[in-house]
CSV table of C-alpha atoms and ligand atoms in Angstrom, one decimal:
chain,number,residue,atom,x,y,z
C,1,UNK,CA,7.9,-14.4,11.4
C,2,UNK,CA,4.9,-16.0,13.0
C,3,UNK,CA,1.7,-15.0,11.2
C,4,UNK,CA,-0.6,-14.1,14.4
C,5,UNK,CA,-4.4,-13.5,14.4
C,6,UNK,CA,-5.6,-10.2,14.1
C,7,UNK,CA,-8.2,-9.9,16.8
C,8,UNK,CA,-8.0,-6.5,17.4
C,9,UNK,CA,-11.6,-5.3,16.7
C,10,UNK,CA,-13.0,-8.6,18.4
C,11,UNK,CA,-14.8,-7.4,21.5
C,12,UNK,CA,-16.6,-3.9,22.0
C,13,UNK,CA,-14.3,-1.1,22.8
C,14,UNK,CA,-15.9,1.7,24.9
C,15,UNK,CA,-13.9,4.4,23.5
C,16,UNK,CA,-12.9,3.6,19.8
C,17,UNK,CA,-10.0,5.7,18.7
C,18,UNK,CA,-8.5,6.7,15.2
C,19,UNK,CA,-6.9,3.8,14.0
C,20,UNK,CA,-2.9,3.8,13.6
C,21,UNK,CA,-0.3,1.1,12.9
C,22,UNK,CA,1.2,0.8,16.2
C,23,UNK,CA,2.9,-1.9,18.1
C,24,UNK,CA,-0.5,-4.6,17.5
C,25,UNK,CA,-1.2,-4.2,14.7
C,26,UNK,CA,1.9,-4.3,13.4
C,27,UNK,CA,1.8,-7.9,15.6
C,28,UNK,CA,-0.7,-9.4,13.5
C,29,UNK,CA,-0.3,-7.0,9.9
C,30,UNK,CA,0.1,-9.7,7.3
C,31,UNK,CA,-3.2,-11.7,9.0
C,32,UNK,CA,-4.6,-8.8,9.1
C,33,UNK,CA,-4.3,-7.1,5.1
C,34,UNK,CA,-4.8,-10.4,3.7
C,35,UNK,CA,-8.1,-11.3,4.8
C,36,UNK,CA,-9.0,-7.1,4.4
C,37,UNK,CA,-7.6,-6.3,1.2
C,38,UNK,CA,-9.1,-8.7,-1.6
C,39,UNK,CA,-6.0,-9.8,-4.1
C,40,UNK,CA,-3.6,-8.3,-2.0
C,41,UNK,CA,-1.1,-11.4,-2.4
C,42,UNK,CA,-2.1,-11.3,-6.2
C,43,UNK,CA,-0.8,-7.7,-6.2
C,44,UNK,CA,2.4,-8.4,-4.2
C,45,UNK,CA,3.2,-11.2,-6.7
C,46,UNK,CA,2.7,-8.9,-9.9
C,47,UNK,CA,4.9,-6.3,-7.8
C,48,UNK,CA,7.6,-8.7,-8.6
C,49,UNK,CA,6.4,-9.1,-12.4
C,50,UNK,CA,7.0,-5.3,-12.6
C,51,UNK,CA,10.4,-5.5,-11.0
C,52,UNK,CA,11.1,-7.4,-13.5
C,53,UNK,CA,9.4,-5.4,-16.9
C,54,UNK,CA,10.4,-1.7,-15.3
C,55,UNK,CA,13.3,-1.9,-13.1
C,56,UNK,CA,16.5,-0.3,-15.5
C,57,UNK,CA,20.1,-0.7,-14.5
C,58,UNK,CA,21.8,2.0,-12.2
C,59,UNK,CA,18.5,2.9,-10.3
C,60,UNK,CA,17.1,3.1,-7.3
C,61,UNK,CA,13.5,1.6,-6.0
C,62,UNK,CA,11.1,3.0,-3.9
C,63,UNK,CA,8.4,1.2,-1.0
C,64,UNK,CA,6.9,3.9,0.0
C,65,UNK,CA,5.0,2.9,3.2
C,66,UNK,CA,6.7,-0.5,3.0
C,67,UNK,CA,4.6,-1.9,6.7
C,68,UNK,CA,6.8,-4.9,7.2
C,69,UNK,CA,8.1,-5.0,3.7
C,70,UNK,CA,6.0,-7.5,1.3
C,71,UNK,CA,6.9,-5.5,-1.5
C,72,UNK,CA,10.4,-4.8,-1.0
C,73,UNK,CA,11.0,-8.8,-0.9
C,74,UNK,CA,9.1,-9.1,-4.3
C,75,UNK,CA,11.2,-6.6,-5.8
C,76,UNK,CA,14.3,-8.2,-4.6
C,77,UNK,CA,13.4,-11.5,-5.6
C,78,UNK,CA,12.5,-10.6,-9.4
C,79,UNK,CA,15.4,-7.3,-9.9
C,80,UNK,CA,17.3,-8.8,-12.9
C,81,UNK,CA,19.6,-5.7,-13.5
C,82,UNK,CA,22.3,-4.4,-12.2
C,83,UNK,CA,23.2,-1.7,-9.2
C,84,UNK,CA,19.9,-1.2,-8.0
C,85,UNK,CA,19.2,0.3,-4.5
C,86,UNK,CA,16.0,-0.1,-2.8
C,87,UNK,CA,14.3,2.5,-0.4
C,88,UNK,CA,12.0,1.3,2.2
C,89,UNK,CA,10.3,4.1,4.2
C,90,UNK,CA,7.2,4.0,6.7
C,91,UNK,CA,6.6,6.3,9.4
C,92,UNK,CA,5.5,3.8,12.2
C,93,UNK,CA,8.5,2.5,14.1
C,94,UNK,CA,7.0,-0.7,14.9
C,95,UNK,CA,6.8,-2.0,11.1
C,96,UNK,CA,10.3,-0.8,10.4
C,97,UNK,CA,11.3,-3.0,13.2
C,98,UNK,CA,9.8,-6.0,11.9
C,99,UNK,CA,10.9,-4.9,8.4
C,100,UNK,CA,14.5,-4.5,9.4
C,101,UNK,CA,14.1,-8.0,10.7
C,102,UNK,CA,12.0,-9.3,7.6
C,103,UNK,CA,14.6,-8.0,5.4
C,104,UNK,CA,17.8,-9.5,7.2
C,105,UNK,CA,16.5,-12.8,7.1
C,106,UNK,CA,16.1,-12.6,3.5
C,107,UNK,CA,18.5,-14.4,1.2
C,108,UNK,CA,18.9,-11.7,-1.5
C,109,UNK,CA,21.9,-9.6,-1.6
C,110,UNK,CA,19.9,-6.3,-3.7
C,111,UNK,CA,20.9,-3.6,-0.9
C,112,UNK,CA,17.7,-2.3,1.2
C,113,UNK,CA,17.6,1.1,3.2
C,114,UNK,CA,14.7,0.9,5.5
C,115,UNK,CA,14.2,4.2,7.0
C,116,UNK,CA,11.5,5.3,9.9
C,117,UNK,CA,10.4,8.8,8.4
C,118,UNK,CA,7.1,10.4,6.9
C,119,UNK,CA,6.9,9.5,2.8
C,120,UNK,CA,6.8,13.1,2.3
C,121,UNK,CA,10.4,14.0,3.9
C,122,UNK,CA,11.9,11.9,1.4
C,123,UNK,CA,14.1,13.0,-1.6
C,124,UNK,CA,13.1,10.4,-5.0
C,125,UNK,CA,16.1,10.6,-7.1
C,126,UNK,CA,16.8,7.9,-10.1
C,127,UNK,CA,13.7,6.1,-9.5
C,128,UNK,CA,12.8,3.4,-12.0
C,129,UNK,CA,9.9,1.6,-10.3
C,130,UNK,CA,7.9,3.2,-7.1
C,131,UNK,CA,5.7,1.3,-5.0
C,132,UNK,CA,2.8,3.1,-3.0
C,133,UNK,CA,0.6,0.1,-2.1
C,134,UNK,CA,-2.0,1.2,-0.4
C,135,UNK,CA,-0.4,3.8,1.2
C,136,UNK,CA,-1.6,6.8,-0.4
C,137,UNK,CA,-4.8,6.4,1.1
C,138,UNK,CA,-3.8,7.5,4.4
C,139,UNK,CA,-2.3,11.0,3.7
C,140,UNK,CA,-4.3,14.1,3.7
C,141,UNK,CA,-6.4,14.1,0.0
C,142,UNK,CA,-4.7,17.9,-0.1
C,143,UNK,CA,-1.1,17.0,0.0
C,144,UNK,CA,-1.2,13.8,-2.5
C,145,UNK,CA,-0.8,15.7,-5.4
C,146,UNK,CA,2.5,17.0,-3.9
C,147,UNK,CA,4.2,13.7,-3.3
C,148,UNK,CA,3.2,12.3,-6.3
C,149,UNK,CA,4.9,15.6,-8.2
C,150,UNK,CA,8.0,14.7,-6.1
C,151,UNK,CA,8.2,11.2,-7.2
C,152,UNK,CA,7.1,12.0,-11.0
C,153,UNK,CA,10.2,14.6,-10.7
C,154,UNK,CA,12.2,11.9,-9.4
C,155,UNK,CA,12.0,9.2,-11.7
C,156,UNK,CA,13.8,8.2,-15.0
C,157,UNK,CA,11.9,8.0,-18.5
C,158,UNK,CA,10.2,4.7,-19.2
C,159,UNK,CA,10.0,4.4,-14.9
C,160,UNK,CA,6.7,2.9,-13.2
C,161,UNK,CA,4.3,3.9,-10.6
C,162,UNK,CA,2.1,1.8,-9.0
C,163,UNK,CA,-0.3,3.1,-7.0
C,164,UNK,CA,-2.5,0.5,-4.8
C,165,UNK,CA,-5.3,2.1,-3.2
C,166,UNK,CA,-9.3,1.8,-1.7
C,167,UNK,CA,-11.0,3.8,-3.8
C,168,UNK,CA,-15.0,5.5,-3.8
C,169,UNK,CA,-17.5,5.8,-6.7
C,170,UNK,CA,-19.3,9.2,-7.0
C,171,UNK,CA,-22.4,6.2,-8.5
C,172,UNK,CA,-24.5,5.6,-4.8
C,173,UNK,CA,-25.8,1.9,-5.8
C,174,UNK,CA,-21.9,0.9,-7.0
C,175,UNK,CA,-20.0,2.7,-4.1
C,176,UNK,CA,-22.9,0.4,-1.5
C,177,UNK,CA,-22.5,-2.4,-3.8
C,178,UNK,CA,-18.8,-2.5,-3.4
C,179,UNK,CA,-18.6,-1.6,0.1
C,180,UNK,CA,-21.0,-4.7,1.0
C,181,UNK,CA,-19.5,-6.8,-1.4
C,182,UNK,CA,-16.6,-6.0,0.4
C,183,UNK,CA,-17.6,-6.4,4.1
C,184,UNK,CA,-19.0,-9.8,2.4
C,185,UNK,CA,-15.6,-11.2,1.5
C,186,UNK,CA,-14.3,-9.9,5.2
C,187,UNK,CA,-17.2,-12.1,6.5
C,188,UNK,CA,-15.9,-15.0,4.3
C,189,UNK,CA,-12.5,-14.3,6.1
C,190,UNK,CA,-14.0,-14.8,9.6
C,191,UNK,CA,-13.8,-10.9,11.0
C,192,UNK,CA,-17.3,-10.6,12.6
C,193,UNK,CA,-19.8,-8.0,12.2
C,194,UNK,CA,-18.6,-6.2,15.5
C,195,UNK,CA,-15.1,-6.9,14.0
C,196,UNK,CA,-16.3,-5.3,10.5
C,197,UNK,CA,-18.2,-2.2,12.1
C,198,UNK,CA,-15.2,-1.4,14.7
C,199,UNK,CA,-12.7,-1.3,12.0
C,200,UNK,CA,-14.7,0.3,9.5
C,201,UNK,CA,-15.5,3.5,12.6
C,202,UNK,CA,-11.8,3.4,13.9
C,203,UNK,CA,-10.6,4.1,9.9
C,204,UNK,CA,-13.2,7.0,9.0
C,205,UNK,CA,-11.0,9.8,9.3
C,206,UNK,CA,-8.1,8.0,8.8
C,207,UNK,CA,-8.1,6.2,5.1
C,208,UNK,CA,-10.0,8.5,2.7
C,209,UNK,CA,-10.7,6.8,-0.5
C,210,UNK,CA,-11.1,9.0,-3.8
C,211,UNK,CA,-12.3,7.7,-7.1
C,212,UNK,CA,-11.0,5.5,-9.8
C,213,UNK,CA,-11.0,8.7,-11.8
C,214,UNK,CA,-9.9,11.2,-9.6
C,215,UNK,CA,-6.2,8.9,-9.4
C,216,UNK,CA,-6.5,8.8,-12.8
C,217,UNK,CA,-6.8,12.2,-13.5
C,218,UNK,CA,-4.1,13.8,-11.1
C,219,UNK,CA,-1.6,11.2,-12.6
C,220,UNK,CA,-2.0,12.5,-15.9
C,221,UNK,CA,-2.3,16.0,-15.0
C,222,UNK,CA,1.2,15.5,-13.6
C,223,UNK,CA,2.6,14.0,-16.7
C,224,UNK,CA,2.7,10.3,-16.4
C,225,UNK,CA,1.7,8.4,-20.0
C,226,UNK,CA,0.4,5.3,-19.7
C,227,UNK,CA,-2.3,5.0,-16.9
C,228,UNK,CA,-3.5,1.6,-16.7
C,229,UNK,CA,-6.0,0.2,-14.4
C,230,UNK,CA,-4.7,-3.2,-14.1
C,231,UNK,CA,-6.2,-4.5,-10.8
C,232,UNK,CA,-9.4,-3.7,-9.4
C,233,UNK,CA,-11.5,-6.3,-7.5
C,234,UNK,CA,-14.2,-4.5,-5.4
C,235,UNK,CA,-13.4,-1.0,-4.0
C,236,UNK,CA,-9.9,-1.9,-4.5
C,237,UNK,CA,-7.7,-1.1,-7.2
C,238,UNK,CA,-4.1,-0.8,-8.6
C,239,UNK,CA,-3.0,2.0,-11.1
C,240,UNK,CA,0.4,1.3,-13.1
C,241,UNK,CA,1.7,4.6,-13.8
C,242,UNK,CA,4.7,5.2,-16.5
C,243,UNK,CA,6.7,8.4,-16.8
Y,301,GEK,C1,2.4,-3.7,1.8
Y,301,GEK,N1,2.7,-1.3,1.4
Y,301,GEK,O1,2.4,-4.6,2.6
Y,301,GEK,N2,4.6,8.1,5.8
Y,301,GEK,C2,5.2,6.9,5.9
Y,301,GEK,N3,4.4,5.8,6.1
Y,301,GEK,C3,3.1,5.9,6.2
Y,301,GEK,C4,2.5,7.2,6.1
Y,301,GEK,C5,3.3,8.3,5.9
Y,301,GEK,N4,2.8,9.6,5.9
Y,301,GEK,N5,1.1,7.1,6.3
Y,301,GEK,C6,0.9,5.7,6.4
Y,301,GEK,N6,2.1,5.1,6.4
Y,301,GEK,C7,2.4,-2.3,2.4
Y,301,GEK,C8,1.0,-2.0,3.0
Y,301,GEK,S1,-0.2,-0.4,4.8
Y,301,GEK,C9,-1.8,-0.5,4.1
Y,301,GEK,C10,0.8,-0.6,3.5
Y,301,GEK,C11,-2.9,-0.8,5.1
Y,301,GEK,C12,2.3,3.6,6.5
Y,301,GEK,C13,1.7,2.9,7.7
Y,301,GEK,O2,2.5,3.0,8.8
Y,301,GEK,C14,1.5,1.5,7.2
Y,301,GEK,O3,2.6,0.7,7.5
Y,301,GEK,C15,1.4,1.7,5.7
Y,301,GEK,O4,1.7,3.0,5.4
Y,301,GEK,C16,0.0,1.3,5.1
Y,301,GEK,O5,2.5,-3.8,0.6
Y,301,GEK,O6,-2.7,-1.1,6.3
Y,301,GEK,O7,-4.1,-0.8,4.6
């Protein structure tokens, strides 16, 4: 698929709305995550390294708010075992679409269910490896705790979580620190400050961040072992979570 600009934020909109992945941005999604979401390709590649350390035979895998479904392809590329199945579910048609597409152009054989539902709707049975990557972020903070119940309930022993999100500090000169730092590496990616200020207004009640240890927390309070911070660059981090 043609990677396309994302210029969505690039002149003044009178009336700015919530944002929502609809038919343009879905148009120009991977321009637009990899020049907002510092080590995102790093963290699509490792995706595929924990296909590879967690995935058990006779299980299924979950991309839970798979977009046009970067993950999905890095678990199918690196699944060594046996009768897996892989669950691809967002709620915004126009990403299934292209992930449908994405996925049927793909050379691997690993069997792919993209569905068009809500995360929440969806029953996790025999998980071995679930993927929320940076998706998390845009449910309401008071039903989180619920999903992630489901999919600890869901999974098999020795399985793996891992949770990508945008996180907060509850520390005032980090959480600024991080933010500009952020805004800064945006800037380095050619979004303008219109761009930056647009975006950041059209996401406000939209993507709530919490903090580092407010994930870390509500994972182990549900039962999951090892809780291990292994990516975090800015106000961005990745939690890998095993049951
Ligand atoms: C990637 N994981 O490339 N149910 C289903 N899907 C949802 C829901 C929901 N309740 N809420 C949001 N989404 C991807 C990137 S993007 C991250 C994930 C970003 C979907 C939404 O439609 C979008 O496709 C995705 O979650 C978030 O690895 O844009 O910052």
């Amino acid at each position: 698929m043609k990677n396309k600009a994302d210029t969505i934020y690039a002149h003044k909109k009178s009336h700015l709305v919530d944002f929502v992945f609809d038919e343009a941005v879905a148009n120009v999604f991977p321009d637009m995550i990899r020049r907002s979401v510092p080590g995102y390709e790093n963290i699509i590649t490792m995706i595929g390294l924990f296909a590879e350390q967690y995935v058990q035979a006779d299980s299924q895998c979950y991309d839970l708010g798979c977009s046009l479904g970067a993950a999905t392809l890095a678990l199918r590329h690196h699944i060594t075992k046996e009768n897996i199945n892989i669950i691809a579910i967002d709620n915004s048609q126009s990403m299934v679409e292209r992930c449908r597409i994405n996925i049927d152009n793909d050379f691997s054989k690993i069997p792919v269910q993209v569905i068009c539902d809500d995360i929440q709707n969806i029953p996790v049975e025999k998980a071995s490896l679930v993927i929320l990557n940076f998706t998390l972020q845009f449910l309401e903070p008071a039903t989180r705790m619920a999903l992630l119940q489901t999919i600890y309930t869901g999974m098999n022993k020795g399985g793996a979580l891992i949770l990508s999100e945008k996180v907060t500090f509850e520390d005032k000169t980090t959480r600024d620190t991080n933010i500009q730092l952020h805004e800064a590496f945006k800037k380095a990616n050619g979004y303008t400050d219109l761009e930056i200020s647009q975006k950041r207004s059209a996401l406000e009640n939209t993507l709530i961040p919490e903090t580092i240890e407010t994930h870390q927390q509500r994972l182990s309070s549900i039962g999951f072992t090892t809780i291990n911070t292994w990516f975090q660059c800015f106000n961005f981090v990745s939690i890998l979570a095993v049951k």
